[in-house]
Coordinates of C-alpha atoms in Angstrom, one line a residue:
X132 CA -0.1 0.0 0.0
X133 CA 1.5 3.3 -1.0
X134 CA 2.1 5.4 1.9
X135 CA -0.8 7.7 2.2
X136 CA 0.7 11.2 2.7
X137 CA -0.1 12.7 -0.7
X138 CA -2.5 15.7 -0.9
X139 CA -4.3 15.8 -4.2
X140 CA -6.7 18.8 -3.9
X141 CA -7.2 21.7 -1.9
X142 CA -10.9 21.0 -1.0
X143 CA -12.4 17.8 0.4
X144 CA -15.8 18.4 -1.0
X145 CA -17.3 20.4 -3.7
X146 CA -19.2 22.4 -1.1
X147 CA -17.8 25.9 -0.2
X148 CA -15.8 26.3 2.8
X149 CA -18.6 28.0 4.7
X150 CA -20.9 25.0 4.4
X151 CA -20.9 22.6 7.3
X152 CA -20.9 18.9 6.3
X153 CA -23.5 16.8 8.1
X154 CA -24.1 13.0 8.1
X155 CA -25.5 10.5 10.6
X156 CA -26.6 13.7 12.4
X157 CA -23.1 14.7 13.3
X158 CA -21.8 18.2 12.6
X159 CA -18.3 18.7 10.9
X160 CA -16.3 19.9 13.8
X161 CA -14.0 22.4 12.0
X162 CA -16.2 24.6 10.0
X163 CA -13.2 26.7 8.4
X164 CA -11.4 23.6 7.0
X165 CA -12.0 20.2 5.4
X166 CA -8.5 19.7 4.0
X167 CA -6.9 16.4 5.4
X168 CA -3.2 16.2 6.1
X169 CA -3.3 12.7 7.7
X170 CA -5.9 9.8 7.4
X171 CA -7.3 7.2 9.6
X172 CA -5.1 4.1 10.0
X173 CA -2.2 5.8 8.3
X174 CA 1.0 4.0 9.3
X175 CA 3.3 6.1 11.6
X176 CA 6.6 5.3 13.1
X177 CA 5.2 3.2 16.0
X178 CA 1.4 3.0 15.5
X179 CA -1.6 3.2 13.1
X180 CA -3.1 6.7 13.1
X181 CA -6.4 6.6 15.2
X182 CA -7.9 9.6 13.6
X183 CA -7.7 12.2 10.9
X184 CA -5.6 15.4 10.8
X185 CA -7.1 18.5 9.4
X186 CA -5.2 21.5 8.1
X187 CA -5.5 24.7 10.1
X188 CA -3.4 27.1 8.0
X189 CA -1.4 28.1 11.1
X190 CA -4.5 29.8 12.6
X191 CA -6.3 29.3 15.8
X192 CA -9.7 27.9 14.2
X193 CA -12.8 27.3 16.1
X194 CA -13.7 23.7 16.9
X195 CA -17.3 23.1 17.5
X196 CA -19.4 20.3 19.1
X197 CA -20.5 17.6 16.5
X198 CA -23.5 16.8 18.6
X199 CA -25.0 17.5 22.0
X200 CA -22.7 16.1 24.7
X201 CA -20.4 16.9 27.7
X202 CA -16.8 17.1 28.6
X203 CA -15.6 13.6 29.6
X204 CA -11.9 14.2 29.8
X205 CA -9.2 16.8 29.5
X206 CA -5.5 16.2 29.2
X207 CA -2.5 18.2 28.6
X208 CA 1.0 17.1 27.6
X209 CA 4.0 18.5 25.8
X210 CA 4.1 15.3 23.8
X211 CA 1.5 13.4 22.0
X212 CA -1.8 15.1 21.5
X213 CA -0.8 18.2 23.5
X214 CA -4.0 19.9 24.8
X215 CA -6.7 17.4 24.0
X216 CA -10.4 17.3 24.6
X217 CA -12.5 14.1 24.9
X218 CA -16.1 15.1 24.3
X219 CA -18.9 12.5 25.0
X220 CA -21.5 12.6 22.5
X221 CA -25.3 12.1 23.3
X222 CA -25.2 8.8 21.5
X223 CA -22.4 7.4 23.7
X224 CA -19.4 7.8 21.5
X225 CA -16.6 10.1 22.3
X226 CA -15.1 12.8 19.8
X227 CA -11.4 13.5 20.5
X228 CA -9.9 16.8 19.5
X229 CA -6.0 17.2 19.8
X230 CA -3.2 19.6 19.5
X231 CA -5.5 22.6 20.7
X232 CA -4.2 25.9 21.6
X233 CA -6.9 26.8 24.1
X234 CA -10.4 25.6 25.3
X235 CA -13.7 27.3 25.8
X236 CA -13.5 29.4 28.9
X237 CA -15.5 26.9 31.1
X238 CA -13.3 24.1 29.9
X239 CA -10.1 26.2 30.2
X240 CA -11.0 26.8 34.0
X241 CA -11.5 23.1 34.6
X242 CA -8.1 22.4 33.1
X243 CA -6.4 25.1 35.2
X244 CA -8.1 23.8 38.4
X245 CA -6.8 20.4 37.7
X246 CA -3.3 21.7 36.9
X247 CA -3.0 23.7 40.2
X248 CA -4.1 20.7 42.2
X249 CA -1.5 18.5 40.5
X250 CA 1.0 21.4 40.4
X251 CA 2.2 20.5 36.8
X252 CA 1.4 21.6 33.2
X253 CA 0.9 17.9 32.4
X254 CA -2.5 16.8 33.5
X255 CA -5.2 14.1 32.7
X256 CA -8.5 14.3 34.3
X257 CA -11.7 12.2 33.8
X258 CA -15.1 13.6 34.7
X259 CA -17.7 11.2 36.0
X260 CA -20.9 12.0 34.0
X261 CA -23.2 14.5 32.4
X262 CA -24.2 16.1 35.8
X263 CA -21.1 18.2 35.2
X264 CA -21.8 21.9 34.4
X265 CA -19.9 21.6 31.2
X266 CA -22.7 20.4 28.8
X267 CA -22.7 21.7 25.3
X268 CA -25.2 21.8 22.4
X269 CA -24.4 20.8 18.8
X270 CA -22.4 23.6 17.1
X271 CA -21.3 25.2 20.4
X272 CA -17.7 26.4 20.5
X273 CA -15.5 23.8 22.4
X274 CA -11.9 25.0 21.7
X275 CA -9.4 26.5 19.2
X276 CA -6.9 24.7 17.2
X277 CA -3.2 25.0 17.7
X278 CA 0.2 23.2 17.7
X279 CA 0.5 21.9 21.2
X280 CA 2.1 18.4 21.6
X281 CA 3.9 16.9 18.5
X282 CA 3.7 18.2 15.0
X283 CA 2.9 21.3 13.0
X284 CA -0.3 23.1 13.5
X285 CA -3.3 21.0 12.8
X286 CA -6.4 19.4 14.4
X287 CA -6.4 15.7 15.3
X288 CA -10.1 14.5 15.2
X289 CA -11.2 11.1 16.3
X290 CA -14.4 9.2 17.1
X291 CA -14.2 6.5 19.7
X292 CA -16.7 3.8 20.8
X293 CA -15.3 3.0 24.3
X294 CA -11.7 1.9 23.7
X295 CA -12.1 1.5 19.9
X296 CA -11.0 4.2 17.5
X297 CA -13.3 4.2 14.5
X298 CA -12.8 6.1 11.1
X299 CA -14.4 9.4 11.7
X300 CA -15.0 10.0 8.0
X301 CA -17.5 7.2 8.0
X302 CA -19.8 9.5 9.8
X303 CA -19.7 12.0 6.8
X304 CA -20.8 10.8 3.4
X305 CA -19.7 12.8 0.3
X306 CA -20.4 11.2 -3.0
X307 CA -17.8 8.4 -3.7
X308 CA -18.0 6.4 -6.8
X309 CA -14.2 5.6 -7.1
X310 CA -13.0 2.1 -6.5
X311 CA -9.9 1.4 -4.4
X312 CA -6.7 0.9 -6.2
X313 CA -4.5 -2.4 -5.9
X314 CA -1.0 -1.5 -7.0
X315 CA 0.7 -4.7 -6.1
X316 CA 0.1 -8.3 -4.9
X317 CA 2.9 -10.7 -4.0
X318 CA 3.2 -14.2 -2.5
X319 CA 5.6 -16.2 -0.2
X320 CA 6.1 -19.7 0.7
X321 CA 6.3 -20.7 4.4
X322 CA 10.1 -21.5 4.4
X323 CA 10.9 -18.1 2.9
X324 CA 9.3 -16.1 5.4
X325 CA 11.3 -13.5 7.5
X326 CA 10.3 -10.1 8.9
X327 CA 11.9 -8.3 5.8
X328 CA 10.5 -10.6 3.1
X329 CA 8.3 -8.9 0.5
X330 CA 7.4 -12.0 -1.6
X331 CA 7.4 -12.7 -5.2
X332 CA 5.4 -10.2 -7.3
X333 CA 2.2 -11.4 -9.0
X334 CA 1.7 -10.2 -12.7
X335 CA -1.7 -8.4 -12.7
X336 CA -3.7 -8.2 -15.9
X337 CA -6.8 -5.9 -15.9
X338 CA -10.1 -7.7 -16.7
X339 CA -12.6 -4.9 -16.4
X340 CA -12.8 -1.8 -14.2
X341 CA -11.1 -2.6 -10.9
X342 CA -11.0 -6.4 -11.5
X343 CA -7.6 -8.0 -12.1
X344 CA -6.4 -11.4 -12.9
X345 CA -3.2 -12.4 -11.3
X346 CA -0.5 -14.9 -12.6
X347 CA -0.8 -18.4 -11.1
X348 CA 0.8 -19.3 -7.8
X349 CA 2.4 -22.5 -7.5
X350 CA 4.2 -23.9 -4.4
X351 CA 4.9 -27.3 -2.5
X352 CA 4.4 -25.5 0.7
X353 CA 1.7 -23.3 2.3
X354 CA 1.7 -19.9 0.9
X355 CA 0.6 -16.3 1.9
X356 CA 0.0 -12.9 0.4
X357 CA 1.1 -9.4 0.5
X358 CA -0.7 -6.3 -0.8
X359 CA -0.1 -2.7 -1.8
X360 CA -3.4 -0.8 -1.9
X361 CA -5.1 2.6 -1.3
X362 CA -8.4 4.2 -1.7
X363 CA -8.3 7.5 -3.9
X364 CA -11.6 8.6 -2.1
X365 CA -13.5 11.8 -2.3
X366 CA -11.4 13.6 0.5
X367 CA -8.5 15.0 -1.5
X368 CA -5.8 12.5 -0.4
X369 CA -5.1 8.7 -0.5
X370 CA -6.8 6.8 2.3
X371 CA -6.5 3.3 3.8
X372 CA -9.3 1.1 2.6
X373 CA -11.9 -0.1 5.2
X374 CA -11.7 -3.8 4.6
X375 CA -9.2 -6.1 2.9
X376 CA -9.9 -9.8 2.7
X377 CA -8.7 -13.1 1.2
X378 CA -11.3 -15.6 0.0
X379 CA -10.8 -19.2 -1.0
X380 CA -14.0 -19.6 -3.2
X381 CA -16.7 -18.1 -0.9
X382 CA -14.8 -18.8 2.3
X383 CA -12.9 -16.0 4.1
X384 CA -9.4 -16.9 4.8
X385 CA -8.2 -13.7 6.3
X386 CA -9.8 -10.4 6.9
X387 CA -8.5 -7.0 8.0
X388 CA -10.8 -4.2 9.3
X389 CA -8.8 -1.0 8.9
X390 CA -11.7 1.2 9.9
X391 CA -11.3 0.3 13.6
X392 CA -8.4 0.3 16.0
X393 CA -8.7 -1.4 19.5
X394 CA -6.6 0.6 22.0
X395 CA -6.7 -2.3 24.4
X396 CA -5.3 -4.7 21.8
X397 CA -1.7 -5.0 20.7
X398 CA -0.5 -2.4 18.4
X399 CA 1.5 -4.9 16.2
X400 CA 2.2 -2.4 13.5
X401 CA 5.3 -4.2 12.2
X402 CA 3.5 -7.6 12.4
X403 CA 1.0 -6.1 9.9
X404 CA 3.2 -4.1 7.6
X405 CA 6.9 -4.7 6.4
X406 CA 9.2 -2.2 8.2
X407 CA 11.9 -2.4 5.7
X408 CA 9.8 -1.3 2.8
X409 CA 8.4 1.6 4.8
X410 CA 11.9 2.6 6.0
X411 CA 13.7 2.5 2.6
X412 CA 10.9 3.0 0.1
X413 CA 8.3 5.0 1.9
X414 CA 5.9 2.2 1.0
X415 CA 3.3 0.3 2.9
X416 CA 3.3 -3.4 2.0
X417 CA 0.7 -5.1 4.1
X418 CA 0.7 -8.8 5.2
X419 CA -2.4 -10.5 4.4
X420 CA -1.6 -13.3 7.0
X421 CA -0.4 -13.8 10.6
X422 CA 3.4 -14.4 11.0
X423 CA 3.7 -18.1 11.9
X424 CA 4.2 -19.0 15.6
X425 CA 3.6 -22.7 15.6
X426 CA 5.9 -24.8 17.7
X427 CA 7.0 -28.3 16.7
X428 CA 4.3 -29.9 18.8
X429 CA 1.5 -27.7 17.4
X430 CA -0.5 -28.1 14.1
X431 CA -2.3 -24.8 14.4
X432 CA -2.3 -22.9 11.1
X433 CA -1.5 -19.3 11.4
X434 CA -4.5 -17.0 9.9
X435 CA -4.2 -16.2 6.2
X436 CA -1.9 -19.0 5.2
X437 CA -3.2 -20.9 2.1
X438 CA -2.5 -24.6 2.2
X439 CA -3.7 -27.8 0.7
X440 CA -5.0 -26.2 -2.5
X441 CA -4.9 -27.6 -6.0
X442 CA -5.4 -24.8 -8.5
X443 CA -8.3 -23.4 -6.5
X444 CA -9.7 -19.8 -7.0
X445 CA -8.5 -17.3 -4.5
X446 CA -9.7 -13.6 -4.3
X447 CA -8.1 -10.7 -2.8
X448 CA -10.9 -8.1 -2.2
X449 CA -10.4 -4.5 -1.1
X450 CA -13.5 -2.3 0.0
X451 CA -13.5 1.4 0.7
X452 CA -15.8 3.1 3.3
X453 CA -18.4 3.7 0.5
X454 CA -18.6 0.0 -0.5
X455 CA -16.6 0.5 -3.7
X456 CA -14.7 -2.8 -4.3
X457 CA -11.5 -3.8 -6.2
X458 CA -10.6 -7.4 -6.6
X459 CA -7.7 -9.6 -7.7
X460 CA -8.4 -13.1 -8.9
X461 CA -5.7 -15.8 -8.3
X462 CA -5.3 -19.5 -9.1
X463 CA -3.4 -21.0 -6.2
X464 CA -1.7 -24.5 -5.8
X465 CA -0.2 -24.9 -2.4
X466 CA 1.2 -27.7 -0.3
X467 CA 0.4 -28.8 3.3
X468 CA 0.9 -26.7 6.3
X469 CA 4.2 -27.7 8.1
X470 CA 4.7 -26.1 11.4
X471 CA 8.2 -27.4 11.7
X472 CA 9.2 -24.9 9.1
X473 CA 7.9 -22.0 11.2
X474 CA 9.9 -20.5 14.1
X475 CA 8.7 -20.3 17.6
X476 CA 8.6 -17.1 19.7
X477 CA 8.8 -16.3 23.3
X478 CA 11.5 -16.2 26.0
X479 CA 14.3 -13.8 26.6
X480 CA 17.0 -12.3 24.5
X481 CA 20.1 -11.7 26.6
X482 CA 23.6 -10.1 26.3
X483 CA 25.7 -9.0 29.1
X484 CA 23.6 -6.9 31.5
X485 CA 20.9 -6.3 28.8
X486 CA 17.8 -8.5 28.2
X487 CA 14.6 -8.2 26.2
X488 CA 11.4 -10.0 27.1
X489 CA 10.0 -11.4 23.9
X490 CA 6.6 -12.4 25.0
X491 CA 4.5 -13.9 22.2
X492 CA 5.6 -11.7 19.4
X493 CA 6.1 -13.9 16.3
X494 CA 8.6 -11.5 14.7
X495 CA 10.8 -11.8 17.9
X496 CA 11.8 -15.3 16.8
X497 CA 14.2 -13.6 14.3
X498 CA 15.6 -11.1 16.7
X499 CA 19.4 -11.0 17.5
X500 CA 21.3 -9.3 20.2
X501 CA 25.0 -8.4 20.0
X502 CA 27.1 -6.8 22.8
X503 CA 29.0 -3.8 21.7
X504 CA 30.5 -3.1 25.2
X505 CA 29.4 -3.2 28.8
X506 CA 26.7 -0.5 28.2
X507 CA 25.8 -0.9 24.6
X508 CA 24.1 -3.4 22.4
X509 CA 22.9 -3.9 18.9
X510 CA 19.5 -5.4 18.2
X511 CA 19.3 -7.0 14.7
X512 CA 19.4 -8.1 12.1
X513 CA 19.4 -5.2 9.6
X514 CA 16.0 -3.7 9.0
X515 CA 14.4 -5.7 11.9
X516 CA 11.4 -4.6 13.8
X517 CA 9.5 -6.3 16.5
X518 CA 5.8 -6.6 16.0
X519 CA 5.0 -4.6 19.0
X520 CA 6.9 -2.8 21.8
X521 CA 9.1 -4.8 24.2
X522 CA 10.8 -4.1 27.4
X523 CA 14.6 -3.7 27.3
X524 CA 16.2 -4.0 30.8
X525 CA 19.7 -3.1 32.0
X526 CA 20.9 -4.6 35.3
X527 CA 23.0 -2.2 37.2
X528 CA 26.7 -3.2 37.9
X529 CA 28.3 -2.8 41.3
X530 CA 28.8 0.9 42.1
X531 CA 26.1 2.1 39.6
X532 CA 23.0 3.9 40.8
X533 CA 19.7 4.8 39.2
X534 CA 20.1 8.6 39.4
X535 CA 22.5 9.6 36.7
X536 CA 21.7 6.8 34.1
X537 CA 19.6 7.0 31.0
X538 CA 18.8 5.0 28.0
X539 CA 19.6 6.1 24.4
X540 CA 19.3 4.9 20.8
X541 CA 22.0 5.8 18.3
X542 CA 20.6 7.7 15.3
X543 CA 21.5 6.6 11.9
X544 CA 22.5 10.2 11.0
X545 CA 24.8 10.3 14.1
X546 CA 24.3 11.3 17.7
X547 CA 21.9 9.8 20.3
X548 CA 18.2 10.0 20.9
X549 CA 17.2 9.7 24.6
X550 CA 14.6 7.1 25.5
X551 CA 12.1 7.5 28.3
X552 CA 12.8 5.2 31.2
X553 CA 9.8 3.0 32.2
X554 CA 8.5 4.1 35.5
X555 CA 9.0 1.5 38.3
X556 CA 9.4 2.9 41.8
X557 CA 10.2 -0.6 43.2
X558 CA 13.2 -1.1 40.8
X559 CA 16.5 -0.4 42.6
X560 CA 18.8 -2.8 40.7
X561 CA 17.8 -2.2 37.0
X562 CA 16.3 0.3 34.7
X563 CA 14.1 -0.4 31.6
X564 CA 12.8 1.3 28.5
X565 CA 10.5 0.3 25.5
X566 CA 12.1 -0.9 22.2
X567 CA 10.3 -1.4 18.9
X568 CA 12.9 -1.6 16.1
X569 CA 16.4 -2.8 15.8
X570 CA 19.4 -0.7 16.2
X571 CA 22.1 0.3 18.6
X572 CA 20.8 1.0 22.3
X573 CA 22.8 1.7 25.4
X574 CA 23.0 3.2 28.8
X575 CA 25.0 6.4 29.5
X576 CA 25.7 8.7 32.6
X577 CA 24.4 12.2 33.2
X578 CA 25.1 13.8 36.6
X579 CA 24.3 17.4 35.6
X580 CA 20.8 18.8 36.3
X581 CA 18.9 21.0 33.8
X582 CA 19.7 24.6 33.2
X583 CA 17.0 27.4 33.7
X584 CA 16.5 30.9 32.5
X585 CA 13.5 32.9 33.7
X586 CA 12.6 36.2 32.0
X587 CA 10.0 38.9 32.7
X588 CA 8.2 40.6 29.9
X589 CA 5.1 42.7 29.5
X590 CA 3.0 41.5 32.4
X591 CA 4.1 37.9 32.2
X592 CA 7.0 35.4 33.0
X593 CA 8.5 33.0 30.6
X594 CA 11.2 30.3 31.1
X595 CA 13.6 28.3 29.1
X596 CA 14.6 24.8 30.5
X597 CA 17.4 22.8 28.7
X598 CA 19.4 19.7 29.3
X599 CA 21.9 18.8 26.5
X600 CA 22.7 15.3 27.7
X601 CA 19.6 13.2 28.8
X602 CA 16.9 15.7 28.2
X603 CA 14.3 17.3 30.4
X604 CA 11.7 15.3 32.2
X605 CA 8.6 17.5 31.8
X606 CA 6.7 15.6 34.4
X607 CA 9.0 16.9 37.2
X608 CA 8.5 20.6 36.3
X609 CA 6.9 22.7 39.0
X610 CA 6.8 26.3 39.9
X611 CA 5.6 28.8 42.4
X612 CA 5.4 32.6 42.0
X613 CA 5.2 35.0 45.0
X614 CA 4.4 31.8 47.2
X615 CA 1.4 30.8 44.9
X616 CA 1.4 27.7 42.7
X617 CA 1.9 28.5 39.1
X618 CA 1.9 26.4 35.9
X619 CA 5.1 26.4 33.7
X620 CA 3.8 25.6 30.2
X621 CA 6.7 23.5 29.0
X622 CA 6.7 22.5 25.2
X623 CA 9.7 20.5 23.9
X624 CA 9.8 22.4 20.6
X625 CA 10.1 25.6 22.4
X626 CA 12.3 24.3 25.3
X627 CA 10.0 26.2 27.6
X628 CA 7.1 28.5 27.6
X629 CA 5.0 31.0 29.6
X630 CA 4.5 30.7 33.4
X631 CA 0.7 30.8 34.0
X632 CA -0.5 32.4 37.2
X633 CA -4.1 32.6 38.6
X634 CA -3.7 36.3 39.3
X635 CA -2.2 39.0 37.1
X636 CA 1.4 40.0 37.7
X637 CA 2.0 43.5 38.4
X638 CA 5.0 45.5 37.4
X639 CA 8.0 45.0 39.6
X640 CA 10.0 42.0 41.1
X641 CA 8.6 38.7 41.6
X642 CA 9.9 35.7 43.6
X643 CA 10.1 32.5 41.5
X644 CA 10.7 29.0 42.9
X645 CA 11.3 26.3 40.2
X646 CA 11.8 22.6 40.4
X647 CA 12.9 20.3 37.5
X648 CA 14.7 17.0 36.8
X649 CA 16.2 15.4 33.7
X650 CA 15.5 12.0 32.3
X651 CA 18.5 10.6 34.2
X652 CA 16.8 11.6 37.5
X653 CA 19.1 14.7 38.4
X654 CA 16.9 17.2 40.2
X655 CA 17.5 20.8 41.0
X656 CA 15.6 23.7 42.5
X657 CA 16.0 27.4 41.8
X658 CA 15.0 30.7 43.8
X659 CA 15.2 33.7 41.6
X660 CA 13.7 37.2 41.5
X661 CA 12.5 38.3 38.2
X662 CA 11.2 41.8 37.2
X663 CA 8.0 42.0 35.2
X664 CA 7.9 45.1 33.0

């Protein structure tokens, strides 16, 4: 599947920019823009995108309630979604709006109250039910777009059904008579399977419209299929199709529902797409099968594998959100399923003081670990990625202590990228982080705390907080101004931000107390006097 980051048109619909799109009784939440810059289920570096991104032209555009509802949750973080609002709709679903600049005044007040109680800019507060005073009607103002969190200015928009992210565009129905496009199909035998394998290309011959005949597949082993596909759609950019299935005759052998993402299930992004193709060719090649996990004593067949076929018809079917369909017809001869040819997963990958818990990830069976020194390892082979995140643990040597140590990953372009340590208050003899892809990982020392600069401007205070070694731990940042709790609005891209106070700051000197730590656990406090002009 071609990676879906191409913008084809300036408009999503033929309607004018002032017209609000309605469908399924929902109101389009961003009246001043319908231009998509990111689609649902797009592949990202470590997950499938759980919503759509809308262009905001670098302006603070109003976000309105798509239906009657109430504020269910507010969260603020300098990473991820930034300032995000979870709005419970009257039908029980939840609309999510991320990367906001500010909320409607009542919601903004709720956010500030929670921040003051916690004492940090980062907060996450869940509200019990609709008896809250923050109830809104369809079309009411909820917030304004911005660039908080990660990424350029845009609005991230989701619709959730409990813990399942669903394609929000399914709720809006512009005319769509365009079939999905299948740009490639390939196949592989069981004994040839590896995490980087892309299969043997099938020659496609158009029969009519979006119906294709593929060249015959012949193997003495069980075989499986890969696909590259996308939906041109009516929204001005390529999209991930809603459903992809493999049928043997009329029987479904494998089915992928791309229009829903279960947040409680495993992410498994690189169990579903080939990481090496995305890394080197900016291309999504999707596996239409589960990676084999059978042990020698098991005869279970992994889903999607085609076996014991003698020239039988197999169909690869792609369906978009409007029901338009594209198909490839194949004639497949495949041998018996032989679990002895498939690797087993599980266990632990160890080297020196490092270990990776592999769990039940089928891709982990191909993982390798090599020591590059007492504090550095390489996880391979080349272009390797796990199916999901795994925990990498480093056991402390004699004389080492937790404050002052941090994890890093070496960048291909040079230098290091600091990794977040997993929070474990009971751990005293080890530290851990999450890993997803192969590469060089290590543990380094940092014994210098962050550096702070506080400045006074026209009626406000601003700060800059830096740490050139392990990086700033934003969850540690706290502040008081003139003895009252204040909120330091730290954003990573800006290396700081304004200091919010619940009362206006008059001209003259103000006493500022500041606390912060870096990701190696080095803490520091400051007492400074800053003059506001």
